mmCIF file of C-alpha atoms in Angstrom:
data_model
loop_
_atom_site.group_PDB
_atom_site.id
_atom_site.type_symbol
_atom_site.label_atom_id
_atom_site.label_comp_id
_atom_site.label_asym_id
_atom_site.label_seq_id
_atom_site.Cartn_x
_atom_site.Cartn_y
_atom_site.Cartn_z
ATOM 1 C CA MET D 1 4.053 -6.905 1.414
ATOM 2 C CA PRO D 2 3.153 -9.868 3.497
ATOM 3 C CA SER D 3 3.339 -13.498 2.421
ATOM 4 C CA THR D 4 3.122 -16.945 3.545
ATOM 5 C CA SER D 5 5.297 -19.379 5.455
ATOM 6 C CA ASN D 6 8.196 -21.406 4.221
ATOM 7 C CA SER D 7 5.972 -24.659 4.276
ATOM 8 C CA VAL D 8 3.700 -22.997 1.896
ATOM 9 C CA THR D 9 6.389 -21.502 -0.209
ATOM 10 C CA SER D 10 8.244 -24.642 -0.590
ATOM 11 C CA THR D 11 5.144 -26.539 -1.660
ATOM 12 C CA LEU D 12 4.363 -23.855 -4.216
ATOM 13 C CA GLN D 13 7.910 -23.857 -5.641
ATOM 14 C CA ASN D 14 8.040 -27.628 -5.891
ATOM 15 C CA SER D 15 4.958 -27.492 -7.834
ATOM 16 C CA GLY D 16 5.812 -24.415 -9.700
ATOM 17 C CA GLY D 17 5.619 -25.946 -13.245
ATOM 18 C CA LEU D 18 2.038 -26.706 -12.958
ATOM 19 C CA THR D 19 0.822 -23.772 -10.811
ATOM 20 C CA GLU D 20 2.521 -21.148 -12.973
ATOM 21 C CA ARG D 21 0.621 -22.369 -16.034
ATOM 22 C CA ALA D 22 -2.775 -22.210 -14.200
ATOM 23 C CA SER D 23 -4.967 -19.285 -15.271
ATOM 24 C CA LEU D 24 -4.672 -16.097 -13.195
ATOM 25 C CA PHE D 25 -8.480 -16.110 -12.929
ATOM 26 C CA SER D 26 -9.117 -19.858 -12.269
ATOM 27 C CA GLN D 27 -9.359 -19.301 -8.491
ATOM 28 C CA SER D 28 -11.615 -20.659 -5.755
ATOM 29 C CA LYS D 29 -14.395 -18.728 -4.075
ATOM 30 C CA ALA D 30 -12.172 -18.329 -0.991
ATOM 31 C CA VAL D 31 -9.328 -16.489 -3.146
ATOM 32 C CA TRP D 32 -12.043 -14.089 -4.573
ATOM 33 C CA ALA D 33 -13.397 -13.429 -1.334
ATOM 34 C CA VAL D 34 -10.147 -12.310 -0.120
ATOM 35 C CA PHE D 35 -9.579 -10.366 -3.165
ATOM 36 C CA PHE D 36 -12.791 -8.449 -2.676
ATOM 37 C CA ALA D 37 -12.096 -7.805 0.869
ATOM 38 C CA SER D 38 -8.535 -6.448 -0.152
ATOM 39 C CA ILE D 39 -10.086 -4.000 -2.641
ATOM 40 C CA ILE D 40 -12.334 -2.702 0.222
ATOM 41 C CA ALA D 41 -9.423 -2.535 2.728
ATOM 42 C CA PHE D 42 -7.181 -0.608 0.220
ATOM 43 C CA MET D 43 -10.076 1.976 -0.451
ATOM 44 C CA GLY D 44 -9.009 3.379 2.762
ATOM 45 C CA ILE D 45 -5.749 4.576 1.364
ATOM 46 C CA GLY D 46 -7.275 6.959 -1.238
ATOM 47 C CA LEU D 47 -10.781 7.250 0.241
ATOM 48 C CA VAL D 48 -10.101 10.503 2.054
ATOM 49 C CA ASP D 49 -8.401 12.209 -0.846
ATOM 50 C CA PRO D 50 -11.396 13.770 -2.387
ATOM 51 C CA ILE D 51 -12.614 15.144 0.958
ATOM 52 C CA LEU D 52 -9.486 16.525 2.480
ATOM 53 C CA PRO D 53 -10.508 20.048 1.501
ATOM 54 C CA ALA D 54 -13.977 19.522 2.823
ATOM 55 C CA ILE D 55 -12.764 18.152 6.058
ATOM 56 C CA ALA D 56 -10.397 20.963 6.428
ATOM 57 C CA LYS D 57 -13.253 23.517 5.900
ATOM 58 C CA ASN D 58 -16.109 21.718 7.887
ATOM 59 C CA LEU D 59 -13.769 21.018 10.931
ATOM 60 C CA ASN D 60 -11.885 24.374 10.821
ATOM 61 C CA ALA D 61 -8.661 22.607 10.432
ATOM 62 C CA SER D 62 -5.425 23.568 8.759
ATOM 63 C CA HIS D 63 -3.801 21.675 5.778
ATOM 64 C CA SER D 64 -1.164 20.210 7.885
ATOM 65 C CA GLU D 65 -3.662 19.052 10.632
ATOM 66 C CA VAL D 66 -5.783 17.309 7.826
ATOM 67 C CA THR D 67 -2.700 15.499 6.431
ATOM 68 C CA LEU D 68 -2.430 13.875 9.893
ATOM 69 C CA LEU D 69 -5.278 11.600 8.820
ATOM 70 C CA PHE D 70 -2.525 9.944 6.714
ATOM 71 C CA THR D 71 0.147 10.267 9.365
ATOM 72 C CA SER D 72 -1.723 8.598 12.180
ATOM 73 C CA TYR D 73 -2.915 5.800 9.715
ATOM 74 C CA ASN D 74 0.571 5.015 8.413
ATOM 75 C CA ALA D 75 2.294 5.443 11.861
ATOM 76 C CA VAL D 76 -0.019 2.910 13.499
ATOM 77 C CA MET D 77 0.269 0.636 10.544
ATOM 78 C CA ALA D 78 4.216 0.837 10.737
ATOM 79 C CA VAL D 79 4.239 -0.144 14.468
ATOM 80 C CA ALA D 80 1.468 -2.715 14.183
ATOM 81 C CA MET D 81 3.371 -4.352 11.258
ATOM 82 C CA LEU D 82 5.820 -5.545 13.720
ATOM 83 C CA VAL D 83 3.337 -7.721 15.609
ATOM 84 C CA THR D 84 1.111 -8.964 12.849
ATOM 85 C CA SER D 85 3.350 -12.040 12.072
ATOM 86 C CA ALA D 86 3.137 -13.059 15.770
ATOM 87 C CA ILE D 87 -0.649 -12.660 15.875
ATOM 88 C CA SER D 88 -1.287 -14.464 12.629
ATOM 89 C CA SER D 89 0.865 -17.332 13.748
ATOM 90 C CA ARG D 90 -1.550 -17.739 16.581
ATOM 91 C CA LEU D 91 -4.785 -16.879 15.331
ATOM 92 C CA GLY D 92 -4.435 -18.087 11.848
ATOM 93 C CA VAL D 93 -4.805 -16.311 8.610
ATOM 94 C CA LYS D 94 -8.638 -16.438 8.547
ATOM 95 C CA TRP D 95 -9.256 -15.032 12.038
ATOM 96 C CA THR D 96 -6.397 -12.357 11.633
ATOM 97 C CA LEU D 97 -8.184 -11.144 8.369
ATOM 98 C CA LEU D 98 -11.521 -10.985 10.239
ATOM 99 C CA THR D 99 -10.138 -9.212 13.130
ATOM 100 C CA GLY D 100 -8.611 -6.688 10.930
ATOM 101 C CA ILE D 101 -11.903 -6.178 9.073
ATOM 102 C CA ILE D 102 -13.864 -5.607 12.341
ATOM 103 C CA ILE D 103 -11.365 -2.977 13.658
ATOM 104 C CA ILE D 104 -11.635 -1.078 10.335
ATOM 105 C CA ALA D 105 -15.405 -1.300 10.347
ATOM 106 C CA ILE D 106 -15.675 0.065 13.898
ATOM 107 C CA PHE D 107 -13.123 2.798 13.541
ATOM 108 C CA SER D 108 -14.293 3.922 10.185
ATOM 109 C CA ALA D 109 -17.850 4.107 11.526
ATOM 110 C CA LEU D 110 -16.814 6.132 14.515
ATOM 111 C CA GLY D 111 -14.893 8.383 12.231
ATOM 112 C CA GLY D 112 -17.838 9.189 10.248
ATOM 113 C CA LEU D 113 -19.650 10.122 13.495
ATOM 114 C CA SER D 114 -16.901 12.344 14.939
ATOM 115 C CA ASN D 115 -16.895 16.082 15.161
ATOM 116 C CA GLY D 116 -13.349 17.229 15.507
ATOM 117 C CA ILE D 117 -10.105 16.913 13.642
ATOM 118 C CA TRP D 118 -8.136 15.476 16.435
ATOM 119 C CA THR D 119 -10.806 12.842 17.203
ATOM 120 C CA LEU D 120 -10.747 11.844 13.593
ATOM 121 C CA VAL D 121 -6.958 11.750 13.478
ATOM 122 C CA GLY D 122 -6.992 9.332 16.405
ATOM 123 C CA LEU D 123 -9.687 7.240 14.830
ATOM 124 C CA ARG D 124 -7.749 6.932 11.731
ATOM 125 C CA GLY D 125 -4.897 5.606 13.703
ATOM 126 C CA GLY D 126 -7.442 2.767 14.965
ATOM 127 C CA TRP D 127 -8.351 2.153 11.360
ATOM 128 C CA GLY D 128 -4.475 1.772 10.475
ATOM 129 C CA LEU D 129 -4.388 -1.027 13.157
ATOM 130 C CA GLY D 130 -7.101 -2.884 11.483
ATOM 131 C CA ASN D 131 -5.577 -2.379 8.040
ATOM 132 C CA ALA D 132 -2.209 -3.637 9.361
ATOM 133 C CA LEU D 133 -3.728 -6.829 10.457
ATOM 134 C CA PHE D 134 -5.534 -7.318 7.163
ATOM 135 C CA VAL D 135 -2.929 -6.401 4.595
ATOM 136 C CA ALA D 136 -0.189 -8.328 6.772
ATOM 137 C CA THR D 137 -2.076 -11.552 6.083
ATOM 138 C CA ALA D 138 -4.185 -10.866 2.804
ATOM 139 C CA LEU D 139 -1.293 -11.868 0.359
ATOM 140 C CA ALA D 140 -0.455 -14.883 2.568
ATOM 141 C CA ALA D 141 -4.054 -16.051 2.152
ATOM 142 C CA ILE D 142 -4.030 -15.367 -1.706
ATOM 143 C CA VAL D 143 -0.800 -17.211 -2.027
ATOM 144 C CA SER D 144 -1.892 -20.179 0.017
ATOM 145 C CA LEU D 145 -5.182 -20.551 -1.510
ATOM 146 C CA SER D 146 -4.146 -19.764 -5.218
ATOM 147 C CA ASN D 147 -3.605 -22.430 -7.648
ATOM 148 C CA SER D 148 -1.770 -20.210 -10.088
ATOM 149 C CA GLY D 149 1.586 -19.926 -8.328
ATOM 150 C CA ILE D 150 3.393 -17.265 -6.406
ATOM 151 C CA GLY D 151 4.223 -15.038 -9.125
ATOM 152 C CA LYS D 152 0.573 -14.774 -10.322
ATOM 153 C CA ALA D 153 -0.683 -14.654 -6.742
ATOM 154 C CA ILE D 154 1.235 -11.403 -6.352
ATOM 155 C CA ILE D 155 -0.157 -9.983 -9.500
ATOM 156 C CA LEU D 156 -3.675 -10.726 -8.315
ATOM 157 C CA TYR D 157 -2.981 -9.119 -4.977
ATOM 158 C CA GLU D 158 -1.494 -6.095 -6.571
ATOM 159 C CA ALA D 159 -4.653 -5.862 -8.644
ATOM 160 C CA ALA D 160 -6.849 -5.832 -5.593
ATOM 161 C CA VAL D 161 -4.500 -2.994 -4.285
ATOM 162 C CA GLY D 162 -4.930 -0.904 -7.267
ATOM 163 C CA LEU D 163 -8.626 -1.563 -7.674
ATOM 164 C CA GLY D 164 -9.081 -0.537 -4.076
ATOM 165 C CA ILE D 165 -6.882 2.595 -4.407
ATOM 166 C CA SER D 166 -8.721 3.575 -7.627
ATOM 167 C CA VAL D 167 -12.266 2.856 -6.534
ATOM 168 C CA GLY D 168 -11.726 4.500 -3.066
ATOM 169 C CA PRO D 169 -11.354 8.081 -4.322
ATOM 170 C CA LEU D 170 -14.486 7.555 -6.609
ATOM 171 C CA LEU D 171 -16.550 6.391 -3.861
ATOM 172 C CA GLY D 172 -15.035 9.123 -1.624
ATOM 173 C CA GLY D 173 -15.827 11.656 -4.153
ATOM 174 C CA TRP D 174 -19.457 10.566 -4.594
ATOM 175 C CA LEU D 175 -20.329 10.009 -0.891
ATOM 176 C CA GLY D 176 -18.145 13.174 -0.012
ATOM 177 C CA ALA D 177 -20.246 15.344 -2.274
ATOM 178 C CA MET D 178 -23.150 14.629 0.076
ATOM 179 C CA SER D 179 -21.198 14.880 3.218
ATOM 180 C CA TRP D 180 -17.657 14.362 4.343
ATOM 181 C CA ARG D 181 -18.909 11.806 6.802
ATOM 182 C CA GLY D 182 -20.165 9.625 3.822
ATOM 183 C CA PRO D 183 -17.031 7.767 2.838
ATOM 184 C CA PHE D 184 -16.265 6.755 6.389
ATOM 185 C CA LEU D 185 -19.751 5.271 6.979
ATOM 186 C CA GLY D 186 -19.578 3.771 3.409
ATOM 187 C CA VAL D 187 -16.472 1.905 4.061
ATOM 188 C CA ALA D 188 -17.816 0.539 7.393
ATOM 189 C CA THR D 189 -20.798 -0.850 5.562
ATOM 190 C CA LEU D 190 -18.528 -2.512 2.874
ATOM 191 C CA MET D 191 -16.382 -4.078 5.474
ATOM 192 C CA VAL D 192 -19.383 -5.777 7.013
ATOM 193 C CA ILE D 193 -20.188 -7.358 3.681
ATOM 194 C CA ALA D 194 -16.403 -8.523 3.344
ATOM 195 C CA PHE D 195 -16.679 -9.931 6.641
ATOM 196 C CA ILE D 196 -19.646 -12.155 5.911
ATOM 197 C CA GLY D 197 -17.969 -13.242 2.568
ATOM 198 C CA LEU D 198 -14.627 -14.313 4.302
ATOM 199 C CA LEU D 199 -16.435 -15.892 7.325
ATOM 200 C CA PHE D 200 -18.284 -18.241 4.940
ATOM 201 C CA LEU D 201 -15.976 -18.645 2.031
ATOM 202 C CA MET D 202 -12.526 -19.054 3.676
ATOM 203 C CA PRO D 203 -11.408 -22.534 4.936
ATOM 204 C CA LYS D 204 -11.272 -22.702 8.718
ATOM 205 C CA SER D 205 -7.947 -24.183 9.526
ATOM 206 C CA ASN D 206 -5.941 -25.355 6.470
ATOM 207 C CA ILE D 207 -3.880 -22.069 6.368
ATOM 208 C CA GLN D 208 -3.379 -21.754 10.069
ATOM 209 C CA SER D 209 -1.458 -24.992 10.383
ATOM 210 C CA THR D 210 1.085 -23.666 7.803
ATOM 211 C CA LEU D 211 2.037 -20.748 10.002
ATOM 212 C CA GLN D 212 3.621 -22.907 12.634
ATOM 213 C CA PRO D 213 5.938 -22.634 14.560
ATOM 214 C CA LYS D 214 4.684 -19.600 16.333
ATOM 215 C CA ILE D 215 6.570 -16.213 15.414
ATOM 216 C CA SER D 216 8.396 -14.272 18.087
ATOM 217 C CA LEU D 217 7.703 -10.485 18.403
ATOM 218 C CA LEU D 218 11.516 -9.991 17.874
ATOM 219 C CA ASP D 219 11.705 -11.878 14.576
ATOM 220 C CA PRO D 220 11.046 -8.805 12.351
ATOM 221 C CA PHE D 221 13.932 -6.891 13.966
ATOM 222 C CA ARG D 222 16.044 -9.873 13.455
ATOM 223 C CA ALA D 223 15.060 -10.041 9.881
ATOM 224 C CA LEU D 224 16.500 -6.511 9.347
ATOM 225 C CA LYS D 225 19.930 -7.935 10.110
ATOM 226 C CA HIS D 226 19.777 -9.234 6.372
ATOM 227 C CA ARG D 227 21.208 -6.364 4.369
ATOM 228 C CA SER D 228 19.025 -6.899 1.454
ATOM 229 C CA LEU D 229 15.839 -6.371 3.293
ATOM 230 C CA LEU D 230 17.078 -3.385 5.218
ATOM 231 C CA VAL D 231 18.131 -1.754 1.731
ATOM 232 C CA LEU D 232 14.801 -2.389 0.288
ATOM 233 C CA GLY D 233 12.951 -1.149 3.473
ATOM 234 C CA ILE D 234 14.911 2.059 3.744
ATOM 235 C CA SER D 235 14.466 2.571 0.075
ATOM 236 C CA ALA D 236 10.709 2.240 0.329
ATOM 237 C CA ALA D 237 10.641 4.735 3.156
ATOM 238 C CA LEU D 238 12.337 7.326 1.002
ATOM 239 C CA TYR D 239 10.066 6.498 -1.946
ATOM 240 C CA ASN D 240 7.040 6.879 0.221
ATOM 241 C CA PHE D 241 7.918 10.416 1.193
ATOM 242 C CA GLY D 242 7.291 11.153 -2.483
ATOM 243 C CA PHE D 243 4.201 8.781 -2.855
ATOM 244 C CA PHE D 244 2.362 10.211 0.220
ATOM 245 C CA THR D 245 3.257 13.832 -0.635
ATOM 246 C CA LEU D 246 1.273 13.393 -3.845
ATOM 247 C CA LEU D 247 -1.583 11.404 -2.150
ATOM 248 C CA ALA D 248 -2.056 13.705 0.775
ATOM 249 C CA TYR D 249 -1.006 17.158 -0.395
ATOM 250 C CA ALA D 250 -1.947 17.313 -4.170
ATOM 251 C CA PRO D 251 -5.654 17.526 -3.489
ATOM 252 C CA PHE D 252 -5.158 20.949 -1.825
ATOM 253 C CA VAL D 253 -3.457 22.448 -4.861
ATOM 254 C CA MET D 254 -5.826 21.056 -7.622
ATOM 255 C CA GLY D 255 -8.723 23.523 -7.063
ATOM 256 C CA LEU D 256 -11.322 20.840 -7.669
ATOM 257 C CA ASP D 257 -14.479 19.771 -5.824
ATOM 258 C CA GLU D 258 -15.080 16.402 -4.336
ATOM 259 C CA HIS D 259 -16.448 14.884 -7.729
ATOM 260 C CA GLY D 260 -13.490 16.360 -9.565
ATOM 261 C CA LEU D 261 -10.792 15.040 -7.121
ATOM 262 C CA GLY D 262 -12.501 11.638 -7.107
ATOM 263 C CA PHE D 263 -12.223 11.305 -10.876
ATOM 264 C CA VAL D 264 -8.558 12.461 -10.982
ATOM 265 C CA PHE D 265 -7.703 9.881 -8.395
ATOM 266 C CA LEU D 266 -9.816 7.339 -10.131
ATOM 267 C CA GLY D 267 -7.549 7.866 -13.166
ATOM 268 C CA TRP D 268 -4.541 7.637 -11.090
ATOM 269 C CA GLY D 269 -5.661 4.299 -9.435
ATOM 270 C CA LEU D 270 -6.784 2.660 -12.715
ATOM 271 C CA LEU D 271 -3.383 3.295 -14.213
ATOM 272 C CA LEU D 272 -1.839 2.084 -10.904
ATOM 273 C CA ALA D 273 -3.929 -1.225 -11.066
ATOM 274 C CA ILE D 274 -3.373 -1.791 -14.918
ATOM 275 C CA THR D 275 0.420 -1.335 -14.844
ATOM 276 C CA SER D 276 0.879 -3.352 -11.659
ATOM 277 C CA VAL D 277 -0.793 -6.321 -13.417
ATOM 278 C CA PHE D 278 0.153 -6.095 -17.048
ATOM 279 C CA MET D 279 3.187 -3.787 -17.344
ATOM 280 C CA ALA D 280 5.405 -4.561 -14.348
ATOM 281 C CA PRO D 281 5.856 -8.294 -15.159
ATOM 282 C CA LYS D 282 7.006 -7.403 -18.786
ATOM 283 C CA LEU D 283 9.490 -4.725 -17.450
ATOM 284 C CA GLN D 284 10.750 -7.286 -14.992
ATOM 285 C CA GLN D 285 11.262 -10.033 -17.499
ATOM 286 C CA ARG D 286 13.042 -7.723 -19.926
ATOM 287 C CA PHE D 287 15.119 -5.379 -17.792
ATOM 288 C CA GLY D 288 15.153 -7.025 -14.303
ATOM 289 C CA THR D 289 13.499 -6.190 -11.041
ATOM 290 C CA VAL D 290 16.062 -3.651 -9.718
ATOM 291 C CA LYS D 291 16.827 -1.673 -12.909
ATOM 292 C CA SER D 292 13.119 -1.353 -13.822
ATOM 293 C CA MET D 293 12.419 -0.219 -10.191
ATOM 294 C CA CYS D 294 15.144 2.344 -10.381
ATOM 295 C CA SER D 295 13.784 3.638 -13.726
ATOM 296 C CA MET D 296 10.322 4.036 -12.274
ATOM 297 C CA LEU D 297 11.523 5.925 -9.266
ATOM 298 C CA ILE D 298 13.529 8.432 -11.473
ATOM 299 C CA LEU D 299 10.600 9.110 -13.585
ATOM 300 C CA PHE D 300 8.339 9.607 -10.533
ATOM 301 C CA ALA D 301 10.945 11.930 -9.012
ATOM 302 C CA LEU D 302 10.925 14.016 -12.216
ATOM 303 C CA LEU D 303 7.124 14.100 -12.235
ATOM 304 C CA LEU D 304 7.060 15.378 -8.700
ATOM 305 C CA LEU D 305 9.709 18.037 -9.671
ATOM 306 C CA ALA D 306 7.462 19.207 -12.590
ATOM 307 C CA MET D 307 4.642 19.399 -10.163
ATOM 308 C CA GLY D 308 6.779 21.674 -7.936
ATOM 309 C CA ILE D 309 7.651 23.811 -10.781
ATOM 310 C CA TRP D 310 4.182 24.282 -12.275
ATOM 311 C CA THR D 311 2.251 24.040 -8.981
ATOM 312 C CA SER D 312 -0.080 26.811 -10.023
ATOM 313 C CA THR D 313 -0.917 25.433 -13.479
ATOM 314 C CA GLN D 314 -3.956 23.076 -12.779
ATOM 315 C CA TRP D 315 -3.821 20.859 -15.740
ATOM 316 C CA VAL D 316 -0.158 20.070 -15.065
ATOM 317 C CA ILE D 317 -0.955 18.879 -11.455
ATOM 318 C CA ILE D 318 -3.926 16.885 -12.733
ATOM 319 C CA ALA D 319 -2.029 15.171 -15.574
ATOM 320 C CA ALA D 320 0.935 14.504 -13.331
ATOM 321 C CA VAL D 321 -1.106 12.932 -10.590
ATOM 322 C CA ILE D 322 -2.849 10.566 -13.038
ATOM 323 C CA LEU D 323 0.459 9.798 -14.853
ATOM 324 C CA ALA D 324 2.024 9.014 -11.661
ATOM 325 C CA GLY D 325 -0.429 6.194 -11.224
ATOM 326 C CA ALA D 326 1.417 4.200 -13.993
ATOM 327 C CA LEU D 327 4.786 4.733 -12.350
ATOM 328 C CA LEU D 328 3.642 3.838 -8.826
ATOM 329 C CA GLY D 329 1.724 0.715 -10.112
ATOM 330 C CA ASN D 330 4.876 -0.566 -11.773
ATOM 331 C CA ASN D 331 7.062 0.162 -8.859
ATOM 332 C CA ASN D 332 4.607 -1.402 -6.182
ATOM 333 C CA THR D 333 4.701 -4.610 -8.001
ATOM 334 C CA LEU D 334 8.551 -4.535 -8.682
ATOM 335 C CA ILE D 335 9.539 -3.786 -5.065
ATOM 336 C CA THR D 336 6.955 -6.303 -3.619
ATOM 337 C CA THR D 337 8.527 -8.998 -5.705
ATOM 338 C CA ALA D 338 12.085 -7.881 -4.683
ATOM 339 C CA VAL D 339 11.050 -8.221 -1.011
ATOM 340 C CA MET D 340 9.655 -11.648 -1.653
ATOM 341 C CA ASN D 341 12.979 -12.780 -3.152
ATOM 342 C CA ALA D 342 15.273 -10.700 -0.911
ATOM 343 C CA THR D 343 16.107 -13.222 1.757
ATOM 344 C CA THR D 344 15.538 -16.743 3.182
ATOM 345 C CA VAL D 345 13.694 -15.371 6.174
ATOM 346 C CA GLU D 346 10.131 -16.521 6.522
ATOM 347 C CA ARG D 347 8.295 -14.235 4.210
ATOM 348 C CA SER D 348 5.525 -12.896 6.444
ATOM 349 C CA THR D 349 8.273 -11.957 8.989
ATOM 350 C CA ALA D 350 10.398 -10.438 6.177
ATOM 351 C CA SER D 351 7.378 -8.450 5.073
ATOM 352 C CA ALA D 352 6.634 -7.208 8.556
ATOM 353 C CA ALA D 353 9.983 -5.749 8.865
ATOM 354 C CA TYR D 354 9.880 -4.242 5.384
ATOM 355 C CA SER D 355 6.527 -2.748 5.912
ATOM 356 C CA PHE D 356 7.561 -1.166 9.292
ATOM 357 C CA LEU D 357 10.320 0.690 7.537
ATOM 358 C CA ARG D 358 8.238 1.809 4.476
ATOM 359 C CA PHE D 359 5.323 2.913 6.401
ATOM 360 C CA ILE D 360 7.508 5.250 8.598
ATOM 361 C CA GLY D 361 8.072 7.147 5.442
ATOM 362 C CA GLY D 362 4.289 7.219 4.850
ATOM 363 C CA ALA D 363 3.756 8.509 8.414
ATOM 364 C CA ILE D 364 6.120 11.450 8.224
ATOM 365 C CA ALA D 365 5.587 12.583 4.554
ATOM 366 C CA PRO D 366 1.973 13.858 4.778
ATOM 367 C CA PHE D 367 2.393 16.109 7.844
ATOM 368 C CA MET D 368 5.830 17.345 6.490
ATOM 369 C CA ALA D 369 4.243 18.267 3.172
ATOM 370 C CA GLY D 370 1.610 20.368 4.881
ATOM 371 C CA LYS D 371 3.931 22.089 7.092
ATOM 372 C CA LEU D 372 6.380 22.764 4.266
ATOM 373 C CA ALA D 373 3.561 24.423 2.338
ATOM 374 C CA GLU D 374 2.556 26.654 5.451
ATOM 375 C CA ILE D 375 6.091 27.596 6.220
ATOM 376 C CA PHE D 376 7.316 28.157 2.606
ATOM 377 C CA ASN D 377 4.899 27.920 -0.423
ATOM 378 C CA PRO D 378 2.890 25.116 -2.096
ATOM 379 C CA SER D 379 5.714 24.149 -4.508
ATOM 380 C CA VAL D 380 8.183 23.173 -1.786
ATOM 381 C CA PRO D 381 6.490 19.876 -0.710
ATOM 382 C CA PHE D 382 6.673 18.517 -4.336
ATOM 383 C CA ILE D 383 10.272 19.436 -4.785
ATOM 384 C CA VAL D 384 11.280 17.993 -1.284
ATOM 385 C CA GLY D 385 9.260 14.769 -2.280
ATOM 386 C CA ALA D 386 11.142 14.451 -5.439
ATOM 387 C CA GLY D 387 14.467 14.811 -3.689
ATOM 388 C CA PHE D 388 13.601 11.827 -1.326
ATOM 389 C CA VAL D 389 12.717 9.736 -4.260
ATOM 390 C CA LEU D 390 16.011 10.419 -5.952
ATOM 391 C CA VAL D 391 17.904 9.748 -2.737
ATOM 392 C CA SER D 392 16.084 6.263 -2.597
ATOM 393 C CA VAL D 393 17.496 5.529 -6.077
ATOM 394 C CA LEU D 394 20.949 6.633 -5.016
ATOM 395 C CA PHE D 395 20.667 4.392 -1.921
ATOM 396 C CA ILE D 396 19.644 1.410 -4.121
ATOM 397 C CA TRP D 397 22.601 2.059 -6.400
ATOM 398 C CA PHE D 398 25.221 2.251 -3.788
ATOM 399 C CA ASN D 399 23.908 -0.987 -2.117
ATOM 400 C CA TYR D 400 23.153 -2.788 -5.416
ATOM 401 C CA GLU D 401 25.618 -5.693 -4.449
ATOM 402 C CA HIS D 402 23.241 -6.539 -1.574
ATOM 403 C CA ILE D 403 20.107 -6.752 -3.766
ATOM 404 C CA ASN D 404 21.166 -7.863 -7.061
ATOM 405 C CA HIS D 405 20.451 -11.516 -6.185
ATOM 406 C CA VAL D 406 16.530 -10.717 -6.367
ATOM 407 C CA ASP D 407 16.729 -10.810 -10.115
ATOM 408 C CA GLU D 408 18.688 -14.064 -10.158
ATOM 409 C CA ALA D 409 16.009 -15.516 -7.700
ATOM 410 C CA GLU D 410 13.354 -14.360 -9.952
ATOM 411 C CA SER D 411 14.842 -15.831 -13.142
ATOM 412 C CA ALA D 412 15.331 -19.225 -11.360
ATOM 413 C CA HIS D 413 11.754 -19.123 -10.078
#
């Protein structure tokens, strides 16, 4: 996940004793404006879940073709993440956020007006570009503007992520029941509101100055020379095979309408939000970041395996999807914290490199899941996804010596 520059980081760390004691909810209007915009931006991840079967039916598309809506979105995000640091260091956080919001609004609106699956897939890629610009700088803005310290700023950001991911499917199910076009047009409208809020509530230049000197396009690649960052990035790519198999393919095997799918993924997203804010910090304090992360990944792999074994049992799939939200919420906060403490590289650059790797997994997994189901049977995508998640745990285990310092860094902070 993105963060801010070394100058901001050092300032916050030097004043850590005061900022860490500040209330999580005692924030400026600017922080809440970014928080609200982040919720809307992350709606895009789960927004299309309830309408995937409807899109397949109305546009005469196969399941694997529909899952390309996630593939194009994540593939463009992965590549765009490599340039977001360079862009934000020149435009400043505020205008990078606003540019991302404009792009999301335009491409989501065009998506709602499209008439073919391939056009929609292409437009989702444009949406991914806007989202990359936004998410790559949203945490930087929250950390820079927050008065509660880096740790609580991460929690606030993850809460926005969780709320966006949970509200997205609910909104998608409600609007999608009227028309599959509704969720796309709804997001475009909400992004306009977010744009107005950020335009007037965020400071004009106080964050931009902290992002100097300007960041090179090659810096994210150089950051991957740090073994700890490379290990976490590859682990996240493997883990995302399971994450996006669940997100992109599970709606096809649940046998529910748009409203039903919306409520299932609402439950999933709520658990994700709650655990990311309240449970993950406690796990981290008691067991450490890396051990807690591996435990969540093992449990998630077992859950995917259960979905693969009992794919035809509706209640098992529904319960597993909802329960997965708790595991994923914990893991998202834990791995974000690990990346923030992994290297001495400027944090937005480190995050860009890490995000590039993890979104590669998110790009391949959805289409692969659809193809595996078409070639074999609906159980195979979940079993394969479970295998990738277990491989991520083994990868972390064999490279533990390169990342064990993240627990020490967190304890010191």
